[in-house]
Amino acid sequence: MASGADRPRGRRLVPGIVVGHQFQVREELGEGGMGVAYLARDLRSGKEVVVKVPQLPGTVDLDPGAYERTMKRFTQEGRLLRKLDHPNIPAVVGDGEHGSVPFIAMTYIEGKKLTCYRKVNLPRRTEFAAIGTSVARTLAACHRDKVLHRDLKPDNLMVGENGVVYVIDFGIALPLDGDASRYTRNFVGTDAYAAPERFRNREQVVQSDLYSLGCVFYFLLTARPPFIEEGGKSLEKQHLEDPPVPPSRHGSRLPSDLEGLTLGLLEKDIEDRPEIGDVLTTLEPYLPVNGAPEPNPVLQPDVTIPYRTPDKVRPPEAPAKSRTRATQPFRARQRHDFLTDTDITATIQRATTEHGRGDTAAAAQTLADLHRRAIESFGIGNPKLDPIEAALDLLGGR
């Protein structure tokens, strides 16, 4: 094990340096508990890539084993990523050491995290099914290869500009092939998206990832996780004791079987959660068929592209360009279908009245319906949506 004097301290990579004689660092993208990521250019292929280096915990000087554990976890992440050869997981394109600092170079994804996607998009059943199916199929592949992700959450899902949904950040993934070691602790992950068995400090299994998937589905339906810290009750106790509020009470209008699937995945007992095959059986009927027209309106990025026009999916590092052409022409809605400013003001007032008399669920539903109609009328990002979204925020409906 490296001594304190031997451990490399300067882990930040400086823009302009070349890592591994191949990857020229451009800028820092962000950091997490396990690593720091940088945007870089592959000097051989000319493509943009992500270079990741380990992130030392702040307690490294106090905990003699912290350095070794961090390095072992980082090495394990690279090994698992090579094992998980899947189109919805960033591929490893290189690795090595820069000085004494190990690095992994991976496919760069042009896109946004699911957290950001949901802030500006209200997924309909088709988009919900497309996102859910992509993530569920990726999890199924991980589990077949004996790997638990253990930190599935909206920030670890990337919606590419090409419409593909990617599962990222395997920094705390757990191998189930007998190679799990003391370098992978059980109590890891993100509390808002963690399964009850993690809080009981019990062994995590494939159903633990499925509980986290249920939390992600709940976020897609309601723009919030199933449990939040409020009223003095900890997230741990809520995951262990409280049934989640049905998403429809937060204004979700998606079919009841999608709500039922989400709530089923959030069952406290492992044996009560649906299998991954049941998840896909429920979602796949809502997927667009190959050759289907683009949605109206189109949400950006358009997550239906891999299902309705799979031959038009661009590489993950490709920037956004003109949207995929539909197989059927776009037809403008009739003018009488569009909202007016008067409609918006009157509907917000109605929701305010409903909320004032204590019917919060009805108020949330009124605003959610108004928000969906406004998107259909004006498109995402139009200023006419601002007062509606402000009202939703005040009500806690986003």
Coordinates of C-alpha atoms in Angstrom, one line a residue:
M1 CA 0.0 0.0 0.0
A2 CA 1.3 3.5 -0.8
S3 CA 2.5 5.5 2.1
G4 CA 1.2 9.0 2.8
A5 CA 4.3 10.5 1.2
D6 CA 3.9 8.4 -1.9
R7 CA 0.3 9.0 -2.6
P8 CA -0.3 11.4 -5.5
R9 CA -2.0 14.6 -4.3
G10 CA -2.7 16.6 -7.5
R11 CA -5.5 14.6 -9.0
R12 CA -6.9 17.5 -11.0
L13 CA -6.0 17.3 -14.7
V14 CA -5.0 20.5 -16.4
P15 CA -6.7 21.4 -19.7
G16 CA -4.2 20.8 -22.6
I17 CA -2.3 17.9 -21.1
V18 CA -2.3 14.6 -22.9
V19 CA -3.3 11.5 -20.8
G20 CA -2.0 8.1 -21.9
H21 CA -0.3 9.6 -25.0
Q22 CA -3.7 9.7 -26.6
F23 CA -6.4 11.8 -24.8
Q24 CA -6.0 15.6 -24.6
V25 CA -7.9 17.1 -21.7
R26 CA -10.2 20.0 -22.6
E27 CA -12.2 20.8 -19.5
E28 CA -13.6 19.4 -16.3
L29 CA -17.2 18.0 -16.5
G30 CA -17.9 17.3 -12.9
E31 CA -17.1 15.2 -9.9
G32 CA -18.9 12.7 -7.7
G33 CA -18.1 10.6 -4.7
M34 CA -15.9 8.2 -6.7
G35 CA -14.3 10.1 -9.5
V36 CA -13.7 13.3 -11.4
A37 CA -14.7 13.4 -15.1
Y38 CA -13.1 15.5 -17.9
L39 CA -14.0 16.1 -21.5
A40 CA -11.1 15.2 -23.7
R41 CA -10.2 14.6 -27.4
D42 CA -9.0 11.3 -28.6
L43 CA -6.0 12.3 -30.8
R44 CA -6.2 9.0 -32.7
S45 CA -9.9 8.9 -33.7
G46 CA -10.6 12.7 -33.4
K47 CA -13.7 11.9 -31.2
E48 CA -14.6 13.5 -27.9
V49 CA -14.3 11.2 -24.9
V50 CA -14.7 11.3 -21.1
V51 CA -11.6 10.8 -19.0
K52 CA -12.2 9.8 -15.4
V53 CA -9.8 9.7 -12.5
P54 CA -10.4 8.6 -8.9
Q55 CA -11.6 11.0 -6.3
L56 CA -9.9 10.6 -2.9
P57 CA -12.2 11.0 0.1
G58 CA -11.5 13.9 2.4
T59 CA -10.7 11.4 5.2
V60 CA -7.8 9.8 3.3
D61 CA -5.3 11.1 5.9
L62 CA -7.3 9.9 8.8
D63 CA -8.3 6.5 7.5
P64 CA -5.2 4.4 6.5
G65 CA -7.4 2.2 4.3
A66 CA -9.2 4.9 2.4
Y67 CA -6.6 5.3 -0.3
E68 CA -6.4 1.6 -1.0
R69 CA -10.2 1.2 -1.1
T70 CA -10.6 4.1 -3.5
M71 CA -8.0 2.7 -5.9
K72 CA -9.5 -0.8 -5.8
R73 CA -13.0 0.5 -6.4
F74 CA -11.7 2.6 -9.4
T75 CA -10.0 -0.4 -10.9
Q76 CA -13.1 -2.5 -10.4
E77 CA -15.2 0.1 -12.2
G78 CA -13.0 -0.2 -15.2
R79 CA -13.1 -3.9 -15.2
L80 CA -16.9 -4.0 -14.9
L81 CA -17.4 -1.5 -17.7
R82 CA -15.3 -3.7 -20.0
K83 CA -17.4 -6.7 -19.0
L84 CA -20.7 -4.8 -19.6
D85 CA -20.5 -4.5 -23.4
H86 CA -23.9 -2.9 -24.0
P87 CA -25.2 -0.1 -26.4
N88 CA -26.8 1.7 -23.4
I89 CA -23.6 1.8 -21.3
P90 CA -20.6 4.0 -22.3
A91 CA -17.8 1.9 -23.7
V92 CA -14.3 2.0 -22.4
V93 CA -12.0 3.2 -25.2
G94 CA -8.7 3.3 -23.2
D95 CA -7.2 3.2 -19.7
G96 CA -3.8 3.4 -18.0
E97 CA -2.0 5.8 -15.7
H98 CA -1.1 9.5 -15.9
G99 CA 2.0 9.6 -13.7
S100 CA 0.8 7.6 -10.8
V101 CA -2.9 8.5 -11.3
P102 CA -5.0 5.8 -13.0
F103 CA -7.6 6.9 -15.6
I104 CA -10.4 5.4 -17.7
A105 CA -11.4 6.9 -21.0
M106 CA -15.0 6.3 -22.1
T107 CA -17.4 7.2 -24.8
Y108 CA -18.6 10.8 -24.6
I109 CA -22.4 11.2 -24.6
E110 CA -23.8 14.5 -26.0
G111 CA -27.0 15.0 -24.0
K112 CA -28.4 15.8 -20.6
K113 CA -29.1 13.9 -17.4
L114 CA -32.6 12.6 -16.9
T115 CA -32.9 15.1 -14.0
C116 CA -32.6 18.0 -16.5
Y117 CA -34.7 16.3 -19.2
R118 CA -37.6 16.0 -16.7
K119 CA -37.4 19.7 -15.8
V120 CA -38.4 20.7 -19.3
N121 CA -40.4 17.7 -20.5
L122 CA -43.6 16.1 -19.3
P123 CA -43.2 12.5 -20.6
R124 CA -46.3 10.9 -22.1
R125 CA -46.9 7.2 -22.1
T126 CA -44.7 6.7 -25.2
E127 CA -41.7 8.6 -23.8
F128 CA -42.2 6.9 -20.4
A129 CA -42.2 3.5 -22.1
A130 CA -39.1 4.4 -24.2
I131 CA -37.1 5.6 -21.2
G132 CA -38.3 2.8 -18.9
T133 CA -37.6 0.0 -21.5
S134 CA -34.1 1.3 -22.3
V135 CA -33.2 1.3 -18.6
A136 CA -34.9 -2.0 -17.8
R137 CA -33.2 -3.8 -20.7
T138 CA -29.8 -2.4 -19.6
L139 CA -30.4 -3.5 -16.0
A140 CA -31.4 -6.9 -17.3
A141 CA -28.1 -7.2 -19.2
C142 CA -26.1 -6.1 -16.1
H143 CA -27.8 -8.7 -14.0
R144 CA -27.2 -11.4 -16.6
D145 CA -23.5 -10.5 -16.3
K146 CA -23.7 -10.7 -12.5
V147 CA -23.4 -7.0 -11.8
L148 CA -25.6 -4.8 -9.5
H149 CA -25.5 -1.0 -10.3
R150 CA -26.5 0.0 -6.8
D151 CA -26.9 3.7 -7.6
L152 CA -29.6 4.0 -10.2
K153 CA -31.1 7.5 -10.1
P154 CA -31.9 10.3 -12.6
D155 CA -28.5 11.8 -12.3
N156 CA -26.9 8.5 -13.4
L157 CA -29.1 8.3 -16.5
M158 CA -28.1 10.3 -19.6
V159 CA -30.6 11.1 -22.3
G160 CA -28.4 11.4 -25.5
E161 CA -29.2 13.9 -28.2
N162 CA -29.5 10.8 -30.4
G163 CA -32.5 9.7 -28.3
V164 CA -30.7 6.8 -26.6
V165 CA -30.9 6.6 -22.8
Y166 CA -27.6 5.6 -21.2
V167 CA -26.9 4.1 -17.7
I168 CA -23.7 5.7 -16.3
D169 CA -21.5 5.7 -13.2
F170 CA -20.6 2.2 -12.1
G171 CA -18.3 3.5 -9.4
I172 CA -20.1 1.6 -6.7
A173 CA -21.4 -1.3 -8.8
L174 CA -21.2 -4.7 -7.1
P175 CA -20.0 -7.9 -8.9
L176 CA -22.0 -11.0 -8.0
D177 CA -19.6 -13.5 -9.4
G178 CA -17.8 -14.2 -6.2
D179 CA -15.3 -11.4 -6.7
A180 CA -17.0 -8.9 -4.4
S181 CA -14.5 -7.7 -1.9
R182 CA -14.0 -5.6 1.2
Y183 CA -13.6 -2.7 -1.2
T184 CA -17.4 -2.7 -2.0
R185 CA -19.4 -1.7 1.1
N186 CA -23.1 -2.5 1.3
F187 CA -24.2 0.9 2.7
V188 CA -23.7 2.9 -0.5
G189 CA -25.8 4.8 -3.0
T190 CA -28.3 7.7 -2.8
D191 CA -30.8 7.7 0.0
A192 CA -33.8 9.0 -2.0
Y193 CA -33.4 6.1 -4.5
A194 CA -32.2 3.3 -2.3
A195 CA -34.0 0.1 -1.5
P196 CA -35.3 -0.7 2.1
E197 CA -32.9 -3.7 2.4
R198 CA -29.9 -1.3 2.1
F199 CA -31.2 0.6 5.2
R200 CA -31.5 -2.8 7.0
N201 CA -27.9 -3.3 6.1
R202 CA -28.8 -6.6 4.4
E203 CA -27.4 -8.0 1.2
Q204 CA -28.4 -6.2 -1.9
V205 CA -29.8 -8.3 -4.8
V206 CA -31.1 -7.7 -8.3
Q207 CA -34.5 -6.6 -6.8
S208 CA -32.6 -3.8 -5.1
D209 CA -31.8 -2.3 -8.5
L210 CA -35.5 -2.8 -9.4
Y211 CA -36.6 -0.8 -6.4
S212 CA -34.3 2.0 -7.5
L213 CA -35.9 1.7 -11.0
G214 CA -39.3 2.2 -9.4
C215 CA -38.0 5.4 -7.8
V216 CA -36.8 6.5 -11.2
F217 CA -40.2 5.7 -12.7
Y218 CA -41.9 7.7 -9.8
F219 CA -39.6 10.6 -10.7
L220 CA -40.6 10.5 -14.3
L221 CA -44.3 10.5 -13.3
T222 CA -44.1 13.2 -10.7
A223 CA -40.8 15.1 -11.1
R224 CA -39.8 14.0 -7.5
P225 CA -38.7 10.8 -5.8
P226 CA -41.3 8.8 -3.9
F227 CA -40.0 10.0 -0.5
I228 CA -38.5 13.4 0.4
E229 CA -37.3 14.7 3.8
E230 CA -40.2 16.6 5.2
G231 CA -42.3 16.5 8.4
G232 CA -39.4 15.4 10.5
K233 CA -39.4 11.8 9.2
S234 CA -36.1 10.6 7.8
L235 CA -35.8 9.1 4.3
E236 CA -34.7 5.8 5.9
K237 CA -37.9 5.5 7.9
Q238 CA -40.0 6.4 5.0
H239 CA -38.4 3.8 2.7
L240 CA -38.8 1.2 5.5
E241 CA -42.3 2.1 6.8
D242 CA -44.3 4.3 4.5
P243 CA -46.3 3.4 1.3
P244 CA -45.6 5.8 -1.5
V245 CA -48.3 8.3 -2.4
P246 CA -49.8 7.1 -5.8
P247 CA -48.3 9.2 -8.6
S248 CA -51.9 10.1 -9.8
R249 CA -52.3 12.1 -6.6
H250 CA -49.4 14.3 -7.7
G251 CA -51.1 15.0 -11.0
S252 CA -49.8 12.1 -13.2
R253 CA -52.2 11.2 -16.0
L254 CA -50.5 8.1 -17.4
P255 CA -52.3 4.8 -17.6
S256 CA -53.1 3.0 -14.3
D257 CA -51.0 0.0 -15.2
L258 CA -47.9 2.2 -15.4
E259 CA -48.7 3.6 -12.0
G260 CA -49.3 0.1 -10.7
L261 CA -46.0 -1.1 -12.1
T262 CA -44.2 1.8 -10.4
L263 CA -45.8 1.1 -7.1
G264 CA -45.1 -2.6 -7.4
L265 CA -41.4 -1.9 -7.9
L266 CA -41.6 0.1 -4.6
E267 CA -42.8 -2.8 -2.5
K268 CA -40.9 -3.0 0.8
D269 CA -40.4 -6.8 0.6
I270 CA -38.1 -8.1 -2.2
E271 CA -40.4 -11.0 -3.1
D272 CA -43.3 -8.7 -3.8
R273 CA -41.6 -6.7 -6.5
P274 CA -42.1 -7.6 -10.2
E275 CA -39.4 -9.3 -12.1
I276 CA -37.6 -7.5 -14.9
G277 CA -39.5 -9.5 -17.5
D278 CA -42.8 -8.3 -16.0
V279 CA -41.5 -4.7 -16.2
L280 CA -40.8 -5.1 -19.9
T281 CA -44.1 -6.8 -20.6
T282 CA -46.0 -3.9 -19.1
L283 CA -43.9 -1.2 -20.9
E284 CA -43.5 -2.6 -24.4
P285 CA -47.1 -2.2 -25.6
Y286 CA -46.7 1.5 -25.2
L287 CA -43.5 1.7 -27.4
P288 CA -43.8 3.2 -30.9
V289 CA -43.4 0.7 -33.7
N290 CA -40.7 0.9 -36.3
G291 CA -41.7 3.5 -38.8
A292 CA -44.2 5.3 -36.6
P293 CA -44.5 9.1 -36.9
E294 CA -42.7 11.4 -34.6
P295 CA -44.6 12.5 -31.5
N296 CA -46.6 15.7 -31.5
P297 CA -45.2 17.8 -30.0
V298 CA -41.7 16.3 -30.1
L299 CA -39.9 16.3 -26.7
Q300 CA -36.2 17.1 -26.8
P301 CA -34.2 14.9 -26.9
D302 CA -36.6 12.6 -28.6
V303 CA -36.3 9.3 -26.8
T304 CA -38.6 7.5 -29.3
I305 CA -36.1 7.6 -32.1
P306 CA -34.4 4.3 -31.2
Y307 CA -37.8 2.5 -31.4
R308 CA -39.5 4.2 -34.4
T309 CA -36.4 5.0 -36.5
P310 CA -33.5 2.8 -35.2
D311 CA -31.6 3.2 -38.4
K312 CA -31.3 7.0 -37.8
V313 CA -29.7 6.8 -34.3
R314 CA -26.6 8.9 -34.4
P315 CA -23.4 8.1 -32.5
P316 CA -23.5 9.1 -28.8
E317 CA -21.0 11.9 -29.2
A318 CA -22.8 13.5 -32.2
P319 CA -24.2 17.0 -31.4
A320 CA -27.9 17.8 -32.0
K321 CA -29.0 18.6 -35.5
S322 CA -32.3 18.8 -37.3
R323 CA -34.8 16.3 -35.8
T324 CA -35.5 13.0 -37.3
R325 CA -38.0 13.3 -40.2
A326 CA -41.3 11.7 -39.5
T327 CA -42.7 9.1 -41.8
Q328 CA -46.0 11.0 -41.8
P329 CA -46.0 14.8 -42.2
F330 CA -46.6 17.1 -39.3
R331 CA -50.1 18.6 -39.2
A332 CA -50.7 21.8 -37.3
R333 CA -53.4 21.7 -34.7
Q334 CA -56.6 23.7 -35.3
R335 CA -56.5 27.2 -33.8
H336 CA -59.4 26.5 -31.4
D337 CA -57.3 23.8 -29.8
F338 CA -54.7 26.3 -28.5
L339 CA -54.8 27.9 -25.1
T340 CA -55.2 31.7 -24.7
D341 CA -53.8 33.9 -22.0
T342 CA -57.3 34.1 -20.6
D343 CA -57.5 30.3 -20.4
I344 CA -54.2 30.1 -18.6
T345 CA -55.1 32.8 -16.0
A346 CA -58.6 31.3 -15.4
T347 CA -57.3 27.8 -14.9
I348 CA -54.5 28.8 -12.5
Q349 CA -57.2 30.7 -10.5
R350 CA -59.3 27.5 -10.5
A351 CA -56.4 25.5 -9.2
T352 CA -55.7 28.2 -6.5
T353 CA -59.3 27.9 -5.4
E354 CA -59.2 24.1 -5.2
H355 CA -56.0 24.3 -3.2
G356 CA -57.5 26.9 -0.9
R357 CA -60.4 24.7 0.1
G358 CA -57.9 21.9 0.9
D359 CA -58.3 19.8 -2.3
T360 CA -54.6 19.7 -3.2
A361 CA -54.8 16.6 -5.4
A362 CA -57.5 18.3 -7.6
A363 CA -55.4 21.5 -7.8
A364 CA -52.3 19.4 -8.8
Q365 CA -54.4 17.6 -11.5
T366 CA -55.7 20.9 -12.9
L367 CA -52.3 22.4 -13.2
A368 CA -50.8 19.2 -14.7
D369 CA -53.5 19.2 -17.4
L370 CA -52.9 22.8 -18.1
H371 CA -49.2 22.3 -18.3
R372 CA -49.6 19.5 -20.8
R373 CA -52.0 21.5 -23.0
A374 CA -49.6 24.5 -22.9
I375 CA -46.7 22.4 -24.1
E376 CA -48.9 21.1 -26.9
S377 CA -49.9 24.6 -27.8
F378 CA -46.7 26.6 -27.4
G379 CA -43.8 24.1 -27.1
I380 CA -41.2 23.6 -24.4
G381 CA -39.5 26.7 -23.2
N382 CA -42.2 29.2 -24.2
P383 CA -42.6 32.0 -21.7
K384 CA -46.3 31.3 -21.5
L385 CA -45.5 28.2 -19.5
D386 CA -43.7 30.2 -16.8
P387 CA -46.8 31.1 -14.6
I388 CA -48.0 27.5 -14.9
E389 CA -44.7 26.1 -13.8
A390 CA -44.4 28.6 -11.0
A391 CA -47.8 27.5 -9.7
L392 CA -46.8 23.8 -9.9
D393 CA -43.6 24.6 -8.0
L394 CA -45.6 26.3 -5.2
L395 CA -47.9 23.3 -5.0
G396 CA -45.0 20.8 -5.1
G397 CA -46.3 19.2 -8.2
R398 CA -43.0 19.2 -10.2

